Amino acid sequence: AQKITQTQPGMFVQEKEAVTLDCTYDTSDQSYGLFWYKQPSSGEMIFLIYQGSYDEQNATEGRYSLNFQKARKSANLVISASQLGDSAMYFCAMREVMDSNYQLIWGAGTKLIIKP
Amino acid sequence: EAEVAQSPRYKITEKSQAVAFWCDPISGHATLYWYRQILGQGPELLVQFQDESVVDDSQLPKDRFSAERLKGVDSTLKIQPAELGDSAMYLCASSLGGRRGYTFGSGTRLTVV
C-alpha cells in the first residue's frame, strides 16, 4: 500500500500566487516525521521543512509552511508568493522506524512550474 | 554550511563495464544512505549504513551492486557489470536524525549506453 501519496503529478502556477502541494500519508505509528524536499533540474535534493507528529503548531520556514492535519493524515506544503526559481520537483517524505532504523518513505513527487 | 560531497557529477559508461561512485558525508554523521532515483520518480533506498555497518540493503541488487564504508566515513557504491536499466541519478545522503532530516549530495547522474 502506498504510504505517501502526492496526487498532483504536475502544476502550473502564475508567478506571485500562492501554491499548495498535496501530500497524504499512511502510518500506524504515533511518532513520525514529515519532510518536504525540493529538487531542481540540477538534481540535488534540498530540505525545505519538517513537521513532527507531536508538534502542536504548523511548521513554517520563510515562504514555506506546512498545513498539518493529523486526523486526516495530510501534510500539504504551502508556498507563498511563488517565484520563478520555485520551479522544481517537490517531494513529500515520511520518516518512520523500520527494524530499529530510521528510514524515509518518499512520495512520487509533484512537478511545479511557475509561469511569468 | 557543511555539505555531502559526491563524485563524479556525471558518468557515461558502456553496458557491461564497471562503475563506481564516491560519497563523503558531513563530518560526524554516522548514518549514510545511497539512493537511486529514476527520472520522474521518488528516490529508492539502496543501502543504509550506520558507521561502517550495513543496516539495510534489502533493495540492493547484490548480484551486481556493492557498497562499502570501510572506516565509517566515506563510502563507495559500485556496479559491475552495468546494465542499461541502471541509468539513473544516484544520491548519497547523511543524517544525524532530528528535525533537519537528511542532507543530500549533488548526486551522480549515470548514463549506461
PDB file of C-alpha atoms in Angstrom:
ATOM      1  CA  ALA A   1       0.000   0.000   0.000  1.00  0.00           C
ATOM      2  CA  GLN A   2       1.180   3.484  -0.849  1.00  0.00           C
ATOM      3  CA  LYS A   3       2.398   5.182   2.305  1.00  0.00           C
ATOM      4  CA  ILE A   4       2.954   8.643   0.841  1.00  0.00           C
ATOM      5  CA  THR A   5       0.567   9.905  -1.815  1.00  0.00           C
ATOM      6  CA  GLN A   6       1.101  13.028  -3.862  1.00  0.00           C
ATOM      7  CA  THR A   7      -1.921  13.322  -6.117  1.00  0.00           C
ATOM      8  CA  GLN A   8      -0.674  16.152  -8.323  1.00  0.00           C
ATOM      9  CA  PRO A   9       1.854  14.930 -10.911  1.00  0.00           C
ATOM     10  CA  GLY A  10       2.246  18.459 -12.232  1.00  0.00           C
ATOM     11  CA  MET A  11       1.096  22.009 -11.555  1.00  0.00           C
ATOM     12  CA  PHE A  12       1.292  25.309 -13.383  1.00  0.00           C
ATOM     13  CA  VAL A  13       1.049  28.421 -11.237  1.00  0.00           C
ATOM     14  CA  GLN A  14       1.298  32.106 -12.051  1.00  0.00           C
ATOM     15  CA  GLU A  15       4.261  33.915 -10.518  1.00  0.00           C
ATOM     16  CA  LYS A  16       3.481  35.606  -7.177  1.00  0.00           C
ATOM     17  CA  GLU A  17       0.490  33.392  -6.491  1.00  0.00           C
ATOM     18  CA  ALA A  18       0.396  31.022  -3.525  1.00  0.00           C
ATOM     19  CA  VAL A  19       0.784  27.300  -4.196  1.00  0.00           C
ATOM     20  CA  THR A  20      -0.465  24.304  -2.240  1.00  0.00           C
ATOM     21  CA  LEU A  21       1.118  20.927  -2.908  1.00  0.00           C
ATOM     22  CA  ASP A  22      -0.821  17.977  -1.536  1.00  0.00           C
ATOM     23  CA  CYS A  23       0.549  15.096   0.497  1.00  0.00           C
ATOM     24  CA  THR A  24      -1.287  12.383   2.381  1.00  0.00           C
ATOM     25  CA  TYR A  25       0.362   9.635   4.366  1.00  0.00           C
ATOM     26  CA  ASP A  26      -0.458   6.347   5.962  1.00  0.00           C
ATOM     27  CA  THR A  27       1.093   5.089   9.182  1.00  0.00           C
ATOM     28  CA  SER A  28       0.062   3.351  12.353  1.00  0.00           C
ATOM     29  CA  ASP A  29       2.969   4.832  14.307  1.00  0.00           C
ATOM     30  CA  GLN A  30       2.301   7.558  16.847  1.00  0.00           C
ATOM     31  CA  SER A  31       5.730   9.104  16.413  1.00  0.00           C
ATOM     32  CA  TYR A  32       6.782  10.067  12.911  1.00  0.00           C
ATOM     33  CA  GLY A  33       8.163  12.980  10.961  1.00  0.00           C
ATOM     34  CA  LEU A  34       7.132  14.551   7.692  1.00  0.00           C
ATOM     35  CA  PHE A  35       9.506  16.321   5.320  1.00  0.00           C
ATOM     36  CA  TRP A  36       9.294  18.294   2.139  1.00  0.00           C
ATOM     37  CA  TYR A  37      12.214  18.433  -0.270  1.00  0.00           C
ATOM     38  CA  LYS A  38      12.751  20.462  -3.438  1.00  0.00           C
ATOM     39  CA  GLN A  39      14.658  19.003  -6.383  1.00  0.00           C
ATOM     40  CA  PRO A  40      15.603  21.454  -9.161  1.00  0.00           C
ATOM     41  CA  SER A  41      16.546  20.186 -12.605  1.00  0.00           C
ATOM     42  CA  SER A  42      20.186  20.112 -11.496  1.00  0.00           C
ATOM     43  CA  GLY A  43      19.305  17.125  -9.317  1.00  0.00           C
ATOM     44  CA  GLU A  44      20.245  17.986  -5.775  1.00  0.00           C
ATOM     45  CA  MET A  45      17.658  17.334  -3.093  1.00  0.00           C
ATOM     46  CA  ILE A  46      17.081  20.403  -0.915  1.00  0.00           C
ATOM     47  CA  PHE A  47      15.429  20.193   2.511  1.00  0.00           C
ATOM     48  CA  LEU A  48      12.548  22.674   2.892  1.00  0.00           C
ATOM     49  CA  ILE A  49      10.532  21.986   6.018  1.00  0.00           C
ATOM     50  CA  TYR A  50       9.837  19.422   8.741  1.00  0.00           C
ATOM     51  CA  GLN A  51       6.770  18.601  10.835  1.00  0.00           C
ATOM     52  CA  GLY A  52       6.896  16.250  13.783  1.00  0.00           C
ATOM     53  CA  SER A  53       3.811  14.235  14.626  1.00  0.00           C
ATOM     54  CA  TYR A  54       3.688  15.729  18.112  1.00  0.00           C
ATOM     55  CA  ASP A  55       4.264  19.313  17.029  1.00  0.00           C
ATOM     56  CA  GLU A  56       1.294  21.399  18.091  1.00  0.00           C
ATOM     57  CA  GLN A  57       1.846  24.168  15.581  1.00  0.00           C
ATOM     58  CA  ASN A  58       2.234  24.009  11.848  1.00  0.00           C
ATOM     59  CA  ALA A  59       5.842  24.347  10.730  1.00  0.00           C
ATOM     60  CA  THR A  60       6.978  27.449   8.875  1.00  0.00           C
ATOM     61  CA  GLU A  61      10.282  28.261   7.153  1.00  0.00           C
ATOM     62  CA  GLY A  62      10.281  31.598   5.359  1.00  0.00           C
ATOM     63  CA  ARG A  63       7.891  31.371   2.399  1.00  0.00           C
ATOM     64  CA  TYR A  64       7.184  27.708   3.146  1.00  0.00           C
ATOM     65  CA  SER A  65       4.577  26.486   5.561  1.00  0.00           C
ATOM     66  CA  LEU A  66       3.154  23.075   6.230  1.00  0.00           C
ATOM     67  CA  ASN A  67      -0.589  22.619   6.647  1.00  0.00           C
ATOM     68  CA  PHE A  68      -0.583  19.642   9.005  1.00  0.00           C
ATOM     69  CA  GLN A  69      -3.934  17.939   9.576  1.00  0.00           C
ATOM     70  CA  LYS A  70      -3.121  14.931  11.695  1.00  0.00           C
ATOM     71  CA  ALA A  71      -6.596  13.391  11.820  1.00  0.00           C
ATOM     72  CA  ARG A  72      -6.792  13.475   8.038  1.00  0.00           C
ATOM     73  CA  LYS A  73      -3.157  12.334   7.702  1.00  0.00           C
ATOM     74  CA  SER A  74      -2.439  15.265   5.488  1.00  0.00           C
ATOM     75  CA  ALA A  75       0.728  17.389   5.277  1.00  0.00           C
ATOM     76  CA  ASN A  76       0.342  19.885   2.470  1.00  0.00           C
ATOM     77  CA  LEU A  77       3.133  22.291   1.566  1.00  0.00           C
ATOM     78  CA  VAL A  78       2.160  25.918   1.017  1.00  0.00           C
ATOM     79  CA  ILE A  79       4.495  28.245  -0.857  1.00  0.00           C
ATOM     80  CA  SER A  80       3.533  31.884  -0.548  1.00  0.00           C
ATOM     81  CA  ALA A  81       4.292  34.453  -3.249  1.00  0.00           C
ATOM     82  CA  SER A  82       5.742  31.970  -5.727  1.00  0.00           C
ATOM     83  CA  GLN A  83       8.865  32.863  -7.686  1.00  0.00           C
ATOM     84  CA  LEU A  84      10.285  31.591 -10.974  1.00  0.00           C
ATOM     85  CA  GLY A  85      13.032  29.854  -9.006  1.00  0.00           C
ATOM     86  CA  ASP A  86      10.430  27.713  -7.279  1.00  0.00           C
ATOM     87  CA  SER A  87      10.015  25.679 -10.466  1.00  0.00           C
ATOM     88  CA  ALA A  88      11.182  22.196  -9.499  1.00  0.00           C
ATOM     89  CA  MET A  89      10.075  18.754  -8.373  1.00  0.00           C
ATOM     90  CA  TYR A  90       8.733  18.653  -4.835  1.00  0.00           C
ATOM     91  CA  PHE A  91       8.779  15.504  -2.746  1.00  0.00           C
ATOM     92  CA  CYS A  92       6.925  14.701   0.441  1.00  0.00           C
ATOM     93  CA  ALA A  93       8.577  12.101   2.668  1.00  0.00           C
ATOM     94  CA  MET A  94       7.799  10.420   5.966  1.00  0.00           C
ATOM     95  CA  ARG A  95      10.363   9.183   8.439  1.00  0.00           C
ATOM     96  CA  GLU A  96       9.418   6.045  10.252  1.00  0.00           C
ATOM     97  CA  VAL A  97      11.218   3.361  12.188  1.00  0.00           C
ATOM     98  CA  MET A  98      11.775   0.104  10.313  1.00  0.00           C
ATOM     99  CA  ASP A  99      13.623  -2.687  12.105  1.00  0.00           C
ATOM    100  CA  SER A 100      15.013  -0.160  14.586  1.00  0.00           C
ATOM    101  CA  ASN A 101      16.333   2.068  11.808  1.00  0.00           C
ATOM    102  CA  TYR A 102      15.001   5.418  10.703  1.00  0.00           C
ATOM    103  CA  GLN A 103      14.090   5.465   7.033  1.00  0.00           C
ATOM    104  CA  LEU A 104      12.422   7.936   4.724  1.00  0.00           C
ATOM    105  CA  ILE A 105       9.415   6.828   2.690  1.00  0.00           C
ATOM    106  CA  TRP A 106       9.028   9.012  -0.401  1.00  0.00           C
ATOM    107  CA  GLY A 107       6.101  10.153  -2.471  1.00  0.00           C
ATOM    108  CA  ALA A 108       6.223  10.198  -6.263  1.00  0.00           C
ATOM    109  CA  GLY A 109       6.639  13.952  -6.389  1.00  0.00           C
ATOM    110  CA  THR A 110       4.882  16.951  -7.926  1.00  0.00           C
ATOM    111  CA  LYS A 111       6.443  18.915 -10.759  1.00  0.00           C
ATOM    112  CA  LEU A 112       5.774  22.600 -10.166  1.00  0.00           C
ATOM    113  CA  ILE A 113       6.189  25.117 -12.974  1.00  0.00           C
ATOM    114  CA  ILE A 114       5.909  28.815 -12.210  1.00  0.00           C
ATOM    115  CA  LYS A 115       4.750  30.916 -15.160  1.00  0.00           C
ATOM    116  CA  PRO A 116       5.983  34.505 -15.546  1.00  0.00           C
TER     117      PRO A 116
ATOM    118  CA  GLU B   1      27.071  25.128   5.699  1.00  0.00           C
ATOM    119  CA  ALA B   2      28.532  21.610   5.670  1.00  0.00           C
ATOM    120  CA  GLU B   3      27.883  19.572   2.554  1.00  0.00           C
ATOM    121  CA  VAL B   4      27.785  15.971   1.434  1.00  0.00           C
ATOM    122  CA  ALA B   5      30.365  15.516  -1.313  1.00  0.00           C
ATOM    123  CA  GLN B   6      29.721  13.194  -4.225  1.00  0.00           C
ATOM    124  CA  SER B   7      31.752  12.377  -7.300  1.00  0.00           C
ATOM    125  CA  PRO B   8      31.664  12.149 -10.193  1.00  0.00           C
ATOM    126  CA  ARG B   9      28.842  14.538 -11.020  1.00  0.00           C
ATOM    127  CA  TYR B  10      28.162  12.814 -14.343  1.00  0.00           C
ATOM    128  CA  LYS B  11      29.203   9.398 -15.639  1.00  0.00           C
ATOM    129  CA  ILE B  12      28.673   7.771 -19.010  1.00  0.00           C
ATOM    130  CA  THR B  13      29.637   4.139 -19.231  1.00  0.00           C
ATOM    131  CA  GLU B  14      29.133   1.289 -21.631  1.00  0.00           C
ATOM    132  CA  LYS B  15      26.959  -1.669 -20.829  1.00  0.00           C
ATOM    133  CA  SER B  16      28.863  -4.450 -19.011  1.00  0.00           C
ATOM    134  CA  GLN B  17      31.547  -2.072 -17.717  1.00  0.00           C
ATOM    135  CA  ALA B  18      32.210  -1.407 -14.046  1.00  0.00           C
ATOM    136  CA  VAL B  19      31.396   1.958 -12.485  1.00  0.00           C
ATOM    137  CA  ALA B  20      31.951   3.393  -9.023  1.00  0.00           C
ATOM    138  CA  PHE B  21      30.563   6.368  -7.139  1.00  0.00           C
ATOM    139  CA  TRP B  22      32.035   8.060  -4.095  1.00  0.00           C
ATOM    140  CA  CYS B  23      30.405   9.883  -1.218  1.00  0.00           C
ATOM    141  CA  ASP B  24      31.844  11.817   1.715  1.00  0.00           C
ATOM    142  CA  PRO B  25      29.150  12.629   4.293  1.00  0.00           C
ATOM    143  CA  ILE B  26      29.031  15.537   6.692  1.00  0.00           C
ATOM    144  CA  SER B  27      31.595  15.081   9.441  1.00  0.00           C
ATOM    145  CA  GLY B  28      30.076  13.352  12.447  1.00  0.00           C
ATOM    146  CA  HIS B  29      27.089  11.917  10.603  1.00  0.00           C
ATOM    147  CA  ALA B  30      27.032   8.243  11.487  1.00  0.00           C
ATOM    148  CA  THR B  31      24.202   7.321   9.140  1.00  0.00           C
ATOM    149  CA  LEU B  32      24.787   7.275   5.393  1.00  0.00           C
ATOM    150  CA  TYR B  33      22.316   6.373   2.658  1.00  0.00           C
ATOM    151  CA  TRP B  34      22.623   5.569  -1.023  1.00  0.00           C
ATOM    152  CA  TYR B  35      19.519   6.169  -3.131  1.00  0.00           C
ATOM    153  CA  ARG B  36      18.731   5.512  -6.773  1.00  0.00           C
ATOM    154  CA  GLN B  37      16.289   7.847  -8.494  1.00  0.00           C
ATOM    155  CA  ILE B  38      14.751   7.123 -11.868  1.00  0.00           C
ATOM    156  CA  LEU B  39      13.763  10.271 -13.749  1.00  0.00           C
ATOM    157  CA  GLY B  40      10.301  11.416 -12.693  1.00  0.00           C
ATOM    158  CA  GLN B  41      10.137   9.205  -9.605  1.00  0.00           C
ATOM    159  CA  GLY B  42      10.960   9.471  -5.931  1.00  0.00           C
ATOM    160  CA  PRO B  43      14.267   8.159  -4.558  1.00  0.00           C
ATOM    161  CA  GLU B  44      14.582   4.455  -3.795  1.00  0.00           C
ATOM    162  CA  LEU B  45      16.816   3.384  -0.921  1.00  0.00           C
ATOM    163  CA  LEU B  46      19.611   1.054  -1.991  1.00  0.00           C
ATOM    164  CA  VAL B  47      21.661   0.769   1.174  1.00  0.00           C
ATOM    165  CA  GLN B  48      21.865   2.321   4.634  1.00  0.00           C
ATOM    166  CA  PHE B  49      24.998   2.385   6.787  1.00  0.00           C
ATOM    167  CA  GLN B  50      25.334   3.033  10.475  1.00  0.00           C
ATOM    168  CA  ASP B  51      29.012   3.813  10.896  1.00  0.00           C
ATOM    169  CA  GLU B  52      30.745   1.057   8.920  1.00  0.00           C
ATOM    170  CA  SER B  53      27.926  -1.473   9.215  1.00  0.00           C
ATOM    171  CA  VAL B  54      25.186  -2.110   6.688  1.00  0.00           C
ATOM    172  CA  VAL B  55      21.808  -1.876   8.437  1.00  0.00           C
ATOM    173  CA  ASP B  56      19.592  -2.223   5.362  1.00  0.00           C
ATOM    174  CA  ASP B  57      20.486  -3.409   1.890  1.00  0.00           C
ATOM    175  CA  SER B  58      17.241  -5.223   1.154  1.00  0.00           C
ATOM    176  CA  GLN B  59      16.708  -3.269  -2.084  1.00  0.00           C
ATOM    177  CA  LEU B  60      20.295  -3.514  -3.319  1.00  0.00           C
ATOM    178  CA  PRO B  61      20.670  -5.811  -6.372  1.00  0.00           C
ATOM    179  CA  LYS B  62      23.509  -7.743  -4.851  1.00  0.00           C
ATOM    180  CA  ASP B  63      24.375  -9.680  -7.975  1.00  0.00           C
ATOM    181  CA  ARG B  64      25.797  -6.506  -9.481  1.00  0.00           C
ATOM    182  CA  PHE B  65      25.816  -3.784  -6.842  1.00  0.00           C
ATOM    183  CA  SER B  66      28.113  -3.494  -3.848  1.00  0.00           C
ATOM    184  CA  ALA B  67      28.633  -0.792  -1.249  1.00  0.00           C
ATOM    185  CA  GLU B  68      31.199  -0.248   1.430  1.00  0.00           C
ATOM    186  CA  ARG B  69      32.044   2.254   4.131  1.00  0.00           C
ATOM    187  CA  LEU B  70      35.244   0.784   5.467  1.00  0.00           C
ATOM    188  CA  LYS B  71      36.211   3.330   8.129  1.00  0.00           C
ATOM    189  CA  GLY B  72      32.724   4.573   8.815  1.00  0.00           C
ATOM    190  CA  VAL B  73      33.371   7.838   6.993  1.00  0.00           C
ATOM    191  CA  ASP B  74      33.262   7.979   3.189  1.00  0.00           C
ATOM    192  CA  SER B  75      31.540   5.361   1.082  1.00  0.00           C
ATOM    193  CA  THR B  76      31.756   3.789  -2.363  1.00  0.00           C
ATOM    194  CA  LEU B  77      28.923   2.293  -4.405  1.00  0.00           C
ATOM    195  CA  LYS B  78      29.938   0.004  -7.262  1.00  0.00           C
ATOM    196  CA  ILE B  79      28.048  -1.511 -10.160  1.00  0.00           C
ATOM    197  CA  GLN B  80      29.569  -4.394 -12.095  1.00  0.00           C
ATOM    198  CA  PRO B  81      28.506  -5.048 -14.768  1.00  0.00           C
ATOM    199  CA  ALA B  82      26.400  -2.004 -15.574  1.00  0.00           C
ATOM    200  CA  GLU B  83      23.147  -2.538 -17.457  1.00  0.00           C
ATOM    201  CA  LEU B  84      21.058  -0.122 -19.491  1.00  0.00           C
ATOM    202  CA  GLY B  85      18.403  -0.083 -16.762  1.00  0.00           C
ATOM    203  CA  ASP B  86      20.926   1.282 -14.262  1.00  0.00           C
ATOM    204  CA  SER B  87      20.757   4.699 -15.895  1.00  0.00           C
ATOM    205  CA  ALA B  88      19.555   6.963 -13.098  1.00  0.00           C
ATOM    206  CA  MET B  89      20.580   9.572 -10.547  1.00  0.00           C
ATOM    207  CA  TYR B  90      22.477   8.103  -7.603  1.00  0.00           C
ATOM    208  CA  LEU B  91      22.089  10.199  -4.476  1.00  0.00           C
ATOM    209  CA  CYS B  92      24.045   9.970  -1.258  1.00  0.00           C
ATOM    210  CA  ALA B  93      22.711  11.406   1.988  1.00  0.00           C
ATOM    211  CA  SER B  94      23.815  11.570   5.582  1.00  0.00           C
ATOM    212  CA  SER B  95      21.903  12.235   8.756  1.00  0.00           C
ATOM    213  CA  LEU B  96      22.185  12.992  12.422  1.00  0.00           C
ATOM    214  CA  GLY B  97      18.458  12.474  12.802  1.00  0.00           C
ATOM    215  CA  GLY B  98      16.183  15.061  14.274  1.00  0.00           C
ATOM    216  CA  ARG B  99      14.300  17.831  12.578  1.00  0.00           C
ATOM    217  CA  ARG B 100      16.695  18.522   9.723  1.00  0.00           C
ATOM    218  CA  GLY B 101      16.256  15.135   8.152  1.00  0.00           C
ATOM    219  CA  TYR B 102      18.834  14.143   5.657  1.00  0.00           C
ATOM    220  CA  THR B 103      21.432  16.231   3.847  1.00  0.00           C
ATOM    221  CA  PHE B 104      21.903  15.151   0.259  1.00  0.00           C
ATOM    222  CA  GLY B 105      24.851  15.432  -2.041  1.00  0.00           C
ATOM    223  CA  SER B 106      24.517  16.775  -5.584  1.00  0.00           C
ATOM    224  CA  GLY B 107      24.195  13.250  -6.948  1.00  0.00           C
ATOM    225  CA  THR B 108      25.826  11.304  -9.749  1.00  0.00           C
ATOM    226  CA  ARG B 109      23.875  11.127 -12.990  1.00  0.00           C
ATOM    227  CA  LEU B 110      24.712   7.783 -14.599  1.00  0.00           C
ATOM    228  CA  THR B 111      24.026   7.017 -18.236  1.00  0.00           C
ATOM    229  CA  VAL B 112      24.657   3.488 -19.474  1.00  0.00           C
ATOM    230  CA  VAL B 113      24.985   3.174 -23.253  1.00  0.00           C
TER     231      VAL B 113
END
